Every structure is written in C-alpha cells, then in structure tokens.
C-alpha cells in the first residue's frame, strides 16, 4: 500500500474537501465520495422510470377505455352476409313461416328493417322480439318459431345500431326503448294485446318500454313480458365480458360507464328490479344457470321484484340460445305465461 493510497483511505474516513480532490494523490473522486454523489442520481433515475411507467399506464387505460366504448356503441354488424356465412336463415320462408318485410321509421330520421311473421293463433297477442347486443333480426328468426304457435303475429327487427339499421350507433337500451314504443304504433294499429320479448341488452329496452306501457294511459295493452338473460345494471355485462375475455374489468368498466354517461343521456340509470316492480302483467325470466355475462342472480332478483314474476332456469346453459338448449322446457314456459297473460 502506497503513502498516497493510505492518505486517500484516511480522507475517505474523514471526508474529502469540498472540491472532491485528494491532496495526497490528486484523485478527484474516491469510493465513498462517488457513493455520496450517486445517490441523488439513482433517486432521479428511479423517479424518471416511475413517471414513464405512469404515463405508459395512463396511455394504456385511455386507449383501452376508448376502444371499449367504441366497441360497445358500434358493435359488429350481423347483416345478410353474416347470416349466409353462418348458415343462418335469411328470411322467414326458409323456416316455413309466412312473413312480410317492413321498414320501421323513427322520429329521429333513422330506420330499421324487420319482418312481421304470421302466427298460428288469430286471436293471440302481437309478439315483438328485441334482440341483444351485436345480434340482428337474422339471429331472431329461429327464436320466432317458438312464439308463432301462440301469437297472431311475431315481429323481429334490427335494433338501433345493429344489422341494417341506419343509425350509426346503439344507445345500449336507452333510445331503443323509445324505438320499441314507436314500433308498436306502426305495427299494432288494430290494438292487439302485446307481448314484449327482450334478450340481454334487449331486455333493458323491453323493461323500460314495458314500464311505460304499465301506466293507465298507455296506448297499448301489455299482456306479458319475457326476458331472456337480463341484467340489473348497465355496467354488469361490460365487466363480465372483460373478465370472460381474460381482461381486467377495472378500471375499464368503470371508466367506460362514466364516458357513456356523457355520450348517452340516461345511460347508467337502468334499474332492472325497479322497472320490474312497476309491471302489472306476468313477467317471465328465462336464464341459463351458467350465464357468464348476466349472472343468474340478476335474473332471479328481477323476477322476484315483479308482482307477477317468475323465473325458469336452464341448468348448464350459458348466455342466450336457450331455445336450442332445451326447446321443450322453453316452449312449456312460454305456453303457461302467454296463456296467463290473456
């Protein structure tokens, strides 16, 4: 060990002069001094990384929320090409049904196509099927066969922002309820009793419209309401779909709900049990026991809230397609409800 290095060690113990130089050997920075001046740099480096991570996380959240909202209000259109590709029926005649093609026109200038299908019960009610999110009238055709035996007519149509509707976006059950009431004014001019059938998102529009038709001054007589896979709150299926796709439900579901509240007046106010409690007619809830989108607990709660509500559960069934899971159970539930509603 040299004298210089010994002095450096001594200065390391006592502390170097303010300029950081060693008078013994002229070295500028010793080990202990470098440790002292490097600590602030390490802290600044970590702080910079944290800021970068925070900015990256914010960008991910913003992009994810924007993508989710856009997907919700602009679902994939299932029009004729989709039906042909999936080998779905493209018109009532393919199912042995007689149907008339119609164009529904709404007060905001938008329109939507549909069919009025002839039922097998001339004195039966008018049945209107309102499909769920990302579906279309083509997806409703096969379900219509279950209602034809009990109805005078069955209406299937494209919900706002779906299929061949001219509306660019859906309002996720808000404006769709008003559309449903306007639809009745156009197709039920003979004043037949009405049965409203809603699936998933269509159940929110159906319940809203049904509550309006439960008033004493309603222009149409409501015979029954049938809900397939309903949910209690607007945010419920959003979070469930994210979890099903193995994506984090939060904060995306909450943020998307806040954005949609601003874009769609009335969104976020839907309360299924509260609306069901206003019904005077029979309410039938059809729900799959293993529904990953709309938990069966929601269906039970809605059915229990209605004065004349009941639920028929389908063991092992998921979201939608209950008619194909157990056609006999489905038909028996319809028969008892529609007869009770007359």
mmCIF file of N, CA, C and O in Angstrom, residues 86-150:
data_model
loop_
_atom_site.group_PDB
_atom_site.id
_atom_site.type_symbol
_atom_site.label_atom_id
_atom_site.label_comp_id
_atom_site.label_asym_id
_atom_site.label_seq_id
_atom_site.Cartn_x
_atom_site.Cartn_y
_atom_site.Cartn_z
ATOM 1 N N UNK A 86 -72.758 -17.831 -41.779
ATOM 2 C CA UNK A 86 -73.022 -18.706 -40.629
ATOM 3 C C UNK A 86 -74.151 -19.691 -40.882
ATOM 4 O O UNK A 86 -74.541 -20.413 -39.965
ATOM 5 N N UNK A 87 -74.661 -19.702 -42.107
ATOM 6 C CA UNK A 87 -75.748 -20.603 -42.490
ATOM 7 C C UNK A 87 -76.986 -20.415 -41.621
ATOM 8 O O UNK A 87 -77.668 -21.363 -41.236
ATOM 9 N N UNK A 88 -77.274 -19.163 -41.307
ATOM 10 C CA UNK A 88 -78.480 -18.818 -40.578
ATOM 11 C C UNK A 88 -79.615 -18.579 -41.573
ATOM 12 O O UNK A 88 -79.363 -18.243 -42.738
ATOM 13 N N UNK A 89 -80.856 -18.729 -41.152
ATOM 14 C CA UNK A 89 -81.966 -18.405 -42.053
ATOM 15 C C UNK A 89 -81.930 -16.919 -42.401
ATOM 16 O O UNK A 89 -81.664 -16.072 -41.552
ATOM 17 N N UNK A 90 -82.203 -16.627 -43.670
ATOM 18 C CA UNK A 90 -82.134 -15.240 -44.130
ATOM 19 C C UNK A 90 -83.507 -14.629 -44.381
ATOM 20 O O UNK A 90 -83.620 -13.445 -44.693
ATOM 21 N N UNK A 91 -84.546 -15.431 -44.244
ATOM 22 C CA UNK A 91 -85.918 -14.928 -44.377
ATOM 23 C C UNK A 91 -86.864 -15.946 -43.746
ATOM 24 O O UNK A 91 -86.516 -17.125 -43.587
ATOM 25 N N UNK A 92 -88.058 -15.503 -43.335
ATOM 26 C CA UNK A 92 -88.996 -16.419 -42.664
ATOM 27 C C UNK A 92 -89.334 -17.663 -43.482
ATOM 28 O O UNK A 92 -89.537 -18.744 -42.910
ATOM 29 N N UNK A 93 -89.400 -17.520 -44.801
ATOM 30 C CA UNK A 93 -89.798 -18.658 -45.643
ATOM 31 C C UNK A 93 -88.859 -19.844 -45.484
ATOM 32 O O UNK A 93 -89.285 -21.002 -45.632
ATOM 33 N N UNK A 94 -87.615 -19.598 -45.174
ATOM 34 C CA UNK A 94 -86.657 -20.696 -45.004
ATOM 35 C C UNK A 94 -86.985 -21.549 -43.786
ATOM 36 O O UNK A 94 -86.499 -22.673 -43.664
ATOM 37 N N UNK A 95 -87.799 -21.013 -42.885
ATOM 38 C CA UNK A 95 -88.222 -21.766 -41.702
ATOM 39 C C UNK A 95 -89.679 -22.211 -41.817
ATOM 40 O O UNK A 95 -90.276 -22.649 -40.831
ATOM 41 N N UNK A 96 -90.239 -22.092 -43.027
ATOM 42 C CA UNK A 96 -91.629 -22.474 -43.239
ATOM 43 C C UNK A 96 -92.620 -21.475 -42.685
ATOM 44 O O UNK A 96 -93.779 -21.810 -42.429
ATOM 45 N N UNK A 97 -92.170 -20.211 -42.516
ATOM 46 C CA UNK A 97 -93.027 -19.172 -41.957
ATOM 47 C C UNK A 97 -93.428 -18.179 -43.045
ATOM 48 O O UNK A 97 -92.715 -17.991 -44.034
ATOM 49 N N UNK A 98 -94.571 -17.553 -42.840
ATOM 50 C CA UNK A 98 -95.034 -16.520 -43.750
ATOM 51 C C UNK A 98 -94.751 -15.161 -43.124
ATOM 52 O O UNK A 98 -95.230 -14.865 -42.024
ATOM 53 N N UNK A 99 -93.976 -14.355 -43.814
ATOM 54 C CA UNK A 99 -93.595 -13.070 -43.242
ATOM 55 C C UNK A 99 -93.615 -11.949 -44.259
ATOM 56 O O UNK A 99 -93.383 -12.166 -45.454
ATOM 57 N N UNK A 100 -93.905 -10.775 -43.761
ATOM 58 C CA UNK A 100 -93.898 -9.571 -44.589
ATOM 59 C C UNK A 100 -92.740 -8.677 -44.149
ATOM 60 O O UNK A 100 -92.585 -8.377 -42.961
ATOM 61 N N UNK A 101 -91.927 -8.250 -45.103
ATOM 62 C CA UNK A 101 -90.807 -7.379 -44.769
ATOM 63 C C UNK A 101 -91.316 -5.953 -44.566
ATOM 64 O O UNK A 101 -92.126 -5.448 -45.338
ATOM 65 N N UNK A 102 -90.824 -5.302 -43.509
ATOM 66 C CA UNK A 102 -91.258 -3.953 -43.182
ATOM 67 C C UNK A 102 -90.045 -3.063 -42.940
ATOM 68 O O UNK A 102 -88.933 -3.548 -42.708
ATOM 69 N N UNK A 103 -90.274 -1.762 -43.015
ATOM 70 C CA UNK A 103 -89.259 -0.777 -42.650
ATOM 71 C C UNK A 103 -89.833 0.089 -41.545
ATOM 72 O O UNK A 103 -90.861 0.748 -41.733
ATOM 73 N N UNK A 104 -89.186 0.061 -40.392
ATOM 74 C CA UNK A 104 -89.617 0.856 -39.248
ATOM 75 C C UNK A 104 -88.937 2.209 -39.306
ATOM 76 O O UNK A 104 -87.725 2.292 -39.517
ATOM 77 N N UNK A 105 -89.704 3.269 -39.120
ATOM 78 C CA UNK A 105 -89.156 4.623 -39.202
ATOM 79 C C UNK A 105 -89.357 5.338 -37.865
ATOM 80 O O UNK A 105 -90.458 5.312 -37.304
ATOM 81 N N UNK A 106 -88.275 5.959 -37.404
ATOM 82 C CA UNK A 106 -88.301 6.572 -36.077
ATOM 83 C C UNK A 106 -88.253 8.092 -36.179
ATOM 84 O O UNK A 106 -87.883 8.656 -37.207
ATOM 85 N N UNK A 107 -88.594 8.741 -35.063
ATOM 86 C CA UNK A 107 -88.735 10.194 -35.064
ATOM 87 C C UNK A 107 -87.433 10.931 -35.338
ATOM 88 O O UNK A 107 -87.448 12.074 -35.794
ATOM 89 N N UNK A 108 -86.299 10.300 -35.052
ATOM 90 C CA UNK A 108 -85.018 10.974 -35.284
ATOM 91 C C UNK A 108 -84.531 10.819 -36.716
ATOM 92 O O UNK A 108 -83.417 11.227 -37.042
ATOM 93 N N UNK A 109 -85.348 10.230 -37.589
ATOM 94 C CA UNK A 109 -84.997 10.089 -39.000
ATOM 95 C C UNK A 109 -84.319 8.784 -39.351
ATOM 96 O O UNK A 109 -84.082 8.501 -40.530
ATOM 97 N N UNK A 110 -83.984 7.962 -38.362
ATOM 98 C CA UNK A 110 -83.367 6.663 -38.645
ATOM 99 C C UNK A 110 -84.450 5.639 -38.953
ATOM 100 O O UNK A 110 -85.640 5.847 -38.674
ATOM 101 N N UNK A 111 -84.020 4.519 -39.504
ATOM 102 C CA UNK A 111 -84.961 3.449 -39.836
ATOM 103 C C UNK A 111 -84.289 2.100 -39.626
ATOM 104 O O UNK A 111 -83.060 2.012 -39.488
ATOM 105 N N UNK A 112 -85.099 1.056 -39.603
ATOM 106 C CA UNK A 112 -84.580 -0.300 -39.408
ATOM 107 C C UNK A 112 -85.511 -1.292 -40.094
ATOM 108 O O UNK A 112 -86.732 -1.128 -40.049
ATOM 109 N N UNK A 113 -84.960 -2.321 -40.722
ATOM 110 C CA UNK A 113 -85.798 -3.331 -41.364
ATOM 111 C C UNK A 113 -86.260 -4.397 -40.372
ATOM 112 O O UNK A 113 -85.678 -4.559 -39.296
ATOM 113 N N UNK A 114 -87.300 -5.087 -40.743
ATOM 114 C CA UNK A 114 -87.794 -6.179 -39.909
ATOM 115 C C UNK A 114 -88.783 -7.021 -40.682
ATOM 116 O O UNK A 114 -89.027 -6.798 -41.874
ATOM 117 N N UNK A 115 -89.346 -8.009 -40.005
ATOM 118 C CA UNK A 115 -90.409 -8.840 -40.582
ATOM 119 C C UNK A 115 -91.573 -8.931 -39.613
ATOM 120 O O UNK A 115 -91.372 -8.996 -38.387
ATOM 121 N N UNK A 116 -92.773 -8.942 -40.172
ATOM 122 C CA UNK A 116 -93.975 -9.280 -39.416
ATOM 123 C C UNK A 116 -94.360 -10.688 -39.865
ATOM 124 O O UNK A 116 -94.738 -10.900 -41.017
ATOM 125 N N UNK A 117 -94.229 -11.627 -38.954
ATOM 126 C CA UNK A 117 -94.450 -13.046 -39.258
ATOM 127 C C UNK A 117 -95.850 -13.452 -38.812
ATOM 128 O O UNK A 117 -96.271 -13.134 -37.686
ATOM 129 N N UNK A 118 -96.548 -14.146 -39.678
ATOM 130 C CA UNK A 118 -97.908 -14.597 -39.372
ATOM 131 C C UNK A 118 -97.879 -15.690 -38.320
ATOM 132 O O UNK A 118 -97.163 -16.677 -38.441
ATOM 133 N N UNK A 119 -98.684 -15.501 -37.255
ATOM 134 C CA UNK A 119 -98.779 -16.511 -36.212
ATOM 135 C C UNK A 119 -99.867 -17.529 -36.503
ATOM 136 O O UNK A 119 -100.625 -17.402 -37.462
ATOM 137 N N UNK A 120 -99.947 -18.532 -35.629
ATOM 138 C CA UNK A 120 -100.924 -19.603 -35.807
ATOM 139 C C UNK A 120 -102.140 -19.444 -34.889
ATOM 140 O O UNK A 120 -103.015 -20.308 -34.870
ATOM 141 N N UNK A 121 -102.186 -18.363 -34.144
ATOM 142 C CA UNK A 121 -103.318 -18.105 -33.254
ATOM 143 C C UNK A 121 -103.932 -16.767 -33.622
ATOM 144 O O UNK A 121 -103.479 -15.713 -33.161
ATOM 145 N N UNK A 122 -104.954 -16.745 -34.476
ATOM 146 C CA UNK A 122 -105.532 -15.474 -34.956
ATOM 147 C C UNK A 122 -105.974 -14.539 -33.838
ATOM 148 O O UNK A 122 -105.926 -13.321 -34.007
ATOM 149 N N UNK A 123 -106.382 -15.089 -32.710
ATOM 150 C CA UNK A 123 -106.825 -14.260 -31.593
ATOM 151 C C UNK A 123 -105.704 -14.029 -30.572
ATOM 152 O O UNK A 123 -105.945 -13.437 -29.511
ATOM 153 N N UNK A 124 -104.522 -14.466 -30.901
ATOM 154 C CA UNK A 124 -103.405 -14.342 -29.969
ATOM 155 C C UNK A 124 -102.800 -12.944 -29.969
ATOM 156 O O UNK A 124 -103.188 -12.066 -30.745
ATOM 157 N N UNK A 125 -101.836 -12.721 -29.098
ATOM 158 C CA UNK A 125 -101.227 -11.396 -28.980
ATOM 159 C C UNK A 125 -100.224 -11.112 -30.093
ATOM 160 O O UNK A 125 -99.794 -12.014 -30.821
ATOM 161 N N UNK A 126 -99.849 -9.852 -30.196
ATOM 162 C CA UNK A 126 -98.732 -9.443 -31.038
ATOM 163 C C UNK A 126 -97.459 -9.612 -30.201
ATOM 164 O O UNK A 126 -97.347 -9.078 -29.101
ATOM 165 N N UNK A 127 -96.502 -10.371 -30.718
ATOM 166 C CA UNK A 127 -95.248 -10.631 -30.006
ATOM 167 C C UNK A 127 -94.120 -9.884 -30.706
ATOM 168 O O UNK A 127 -93.979 -9.983 -31.932
ATOM 169 N N UNK A 128 -93.344 -9.132 -29.951
ATOM 170 C CA UNK A 128 -92.221 -8.371 -30.510
ATOM 171 C C UNK A 128 -90.933 -8.854 -29.872
ATOM 172 O O UNK A 128 -90.781 -8.805 -28.647
ATOM 173 N N UNK A 129 -90.004 -9.318 -30.707
ATOM 174 C CA UNK A 129 -88.712 -9.810 -30.232
ATOM 175 C C UNK A 129 -87.649 -8.720 -30.404
ATOM 176 O O UNK A 129 -87.415 -8.251 -31.521
ATOM 177 N N UNK A 130 -87.021 -8.326 -29.309
ATOM 178 C CA UNK A 130 -85.940 -7.339 -29.347
ATOM 179 C C UNK A 130 -84.641 -8.051 -28.998
ATOM 180 O O UNK A 130 -84.467 -8.524 -27.863
ATOM 181 N N UNK A 131 -83.747 -8.145 -29.976
ATOM 182 C CA UNK A 131 -82.518 -8.937 -29.797
ATOM 183 C C UNK A 131 -81.500 -8.215 -28.922
ATOM 184 O O UNK A 131 -81.657 -7.041 -28.562
ATOM 185 N N UNK A 132 -80.437 -8.905 -28.617
ATOM 186 C CA UNK A 132 -79.403 -8.364 -27.749
ATOM 187 C C UNK A 132 -78.277 -7.684 -28.501
ATOM 188 O O UNK A 132 -78.307 -7.541 -29.733
ATOM 189 N N UNK A 133 -77.266 -7.275 -27.741
ATOM 190 C CA UNK A 133 -76.117 -6.549 -28.283
ATOM 191 C C UNK A 133 -75.382 -7.410 -29.301
ATOM 192 O O UNK A 133 -75.158 -8.600 -29.102
ATOM 193 N N UNK A 134 -75.002 -6.773 -30.428
ATOM 194 C CA UNK A 134 -74.232 -7.413 -31.505
ATOM 195 C C UNK A 134 -74.982 -8.545 -32.194
ATOM 196 O O UNK A 134 -74.371 -9.415 -32.807
ATOM 197 N N UNK A 135 -76.312 -8.526 -32.131
ATOM 198 C CA UNK A 135 -77.112 -9.508 -32.853
ATOM 199 C C UNK A 135 -77.909 -8.775 -33.929
ATOM 200 O O UNK A 135 -77.668 -7.593 -34.189
ATOM 201 N N UNK A 136 -78.859 -9.438 -34.545
ATOM 202 C CA UNK A 136 -79.680 -8.798 -35.574
ATOM 203 C C UNK A 136 -80.970 -9.579 -35.752
ATOM 204 O O UNK A 136 -81.197 -10.592 -35.085
ATOM 205 N N UNK A 137 -81.800 -9.127 -36.687
ATOM 206 C CA UNK A 137 -83.070 -9.803 -36.936
ATOM 207 C C UNK A 137 -82.853 -11.220 -37.443
ATOM 208 O O UNK A 137 -83.707 -12.094 -37.249
ATOM 209 N N UNK A 138 -81.720 -11.470 -38.094
ATOM 210 C CA UNK A 138 -81.446 -12.818 -38.592
ATOM 211 C C UNK A 138 -81.270 -13.789 -37.421
ATOM 212 O O UNK A 138 -81.694 -14.944 -37.491
ATOM 213 N N UNK A 139 -80.652 -13.308 -36.350
ATOM 214 C CA UNK A 139 -80.498 -14.153 -35.182
ATOM 215 C C UNK A 139 -81.803 -14.394 -34.446
ATOM 216 O O UNK A 139 -81.914 -15.346 -33.662
ATOM 217 N N UNK A 140 -82.795 -13.519 -34.677
ATOM 218 C CA UNK A 140 -84.092 -13.662 -34.005
ATOM 219 C C UNK A 140 -85.047 -14.588 -34.745
ATOM 220 O O UNK A 140 -86.053 -15.019 -34.164
ATOM 221 N N UNK A 141 -84.764 -14.876 -36.004
ATOM 222 C CA UNK A 141 -85.712 -15.655 -36.810
ATOM 223 C C UNK A 141 -85.983 -17.030 -36.223
ATOM 224 O O UNK A 141 -87.138 -17.451 -36.105
ATOM 225 N N UNK A 142 -84.935 -17.756 -35.853
ATOM 226 C CA UNK A 142 -85.150 -19.109 -35.336
ATOM 227 C C UNK A 142 -85.901 -19.074 -34.009
ATOM 228 O O UNK A 142 -86.742 -19.946 -33.738
ATOM 229 N N UNK A 143 -85.649 -18.064 -33.178
ATOM 230 C CA UNK A 143 -86.372 -17.942 -31.912
ATOM 231 C C UNK A 143 -87.852 -17.642 -32.163
ATOM 232 O O UNK A 143 -88.720 -18.050 -31.381
ATOM 233 N N UNK A 144 -88.139 -16.928 -33.258
ATOM 234 C CA UNK A 144 -89.530 -16.580 -33.560
ATOM 235 C C UNK A 144 -90.398 -17.814 -33.721
ATOM 236 O O UNK A 144 -91.601 -17.772 -33.417
ATOM 237 N N UNK A 145 -89.819 -18.928 -34.176
ATOM 238 C CA UNK A 145 -90.613 -20.150 -34.362
ATOM 239 C C UNK A 145 -91.227 -20.641 -33.051
ATOM 240 O O UNK A 145 -92.265 -21.301 -33.064
ATOM 241 N N UNK A 146 -90.581 -20.297 -31.917
ATOM 242 C CA UNK A 146 -91.111 -20.730 -30.623
ATOM 243 C C UNK A 146 -92.360 -19.954 -30.243
ATOM 244 O O UNK A 146 -93.187 -20.442 -29.456
ATOM 245 N N UNK A 147 -92.537 -18.751 -30.800
ATOM 246 C CA UNK A 147 -93.660 -17.889 -30.433
ATOM 247 C C UNK A 147 -94.807 -17.964 -31.418
ATOM 248 O O UNK A 147 -95.939 -17.567 -31.087
ATOM 249 N N UNK A 148 -94.547 -18.422 -32.622
ATOM 250 C CA UNK A 148 -95.569 -18.466 -33.670
ATOM 251 C C UNK A 148 -96.827 -19.230 -33.246
ATOM 252 O O UNK A 148 -97.952 -18.784 -33.532
ATOM 253 N N UNK A 149 -96.731 -20.369 -32.552
ATOM 254 C CA UNK A 149 -97.955 -21.109 -32.197
ATOM 255 C C UNK A 149 -98.916 -20.349 -31.291
ATOM 256 O O UNK A 149 -100.111 -20.646 -31.267
ATOM 257 N N UNK A 150 -98.424 -19.356 -30.539
ATOM 258 C CA UNK A 150 -99.247 -18.660 -29.550
ATOM 259 C C UNK A 150 -99.597 -17.229 -29.943
ATOM 260 O O UNK A 150 -100.316 -16.547 -29.201
#
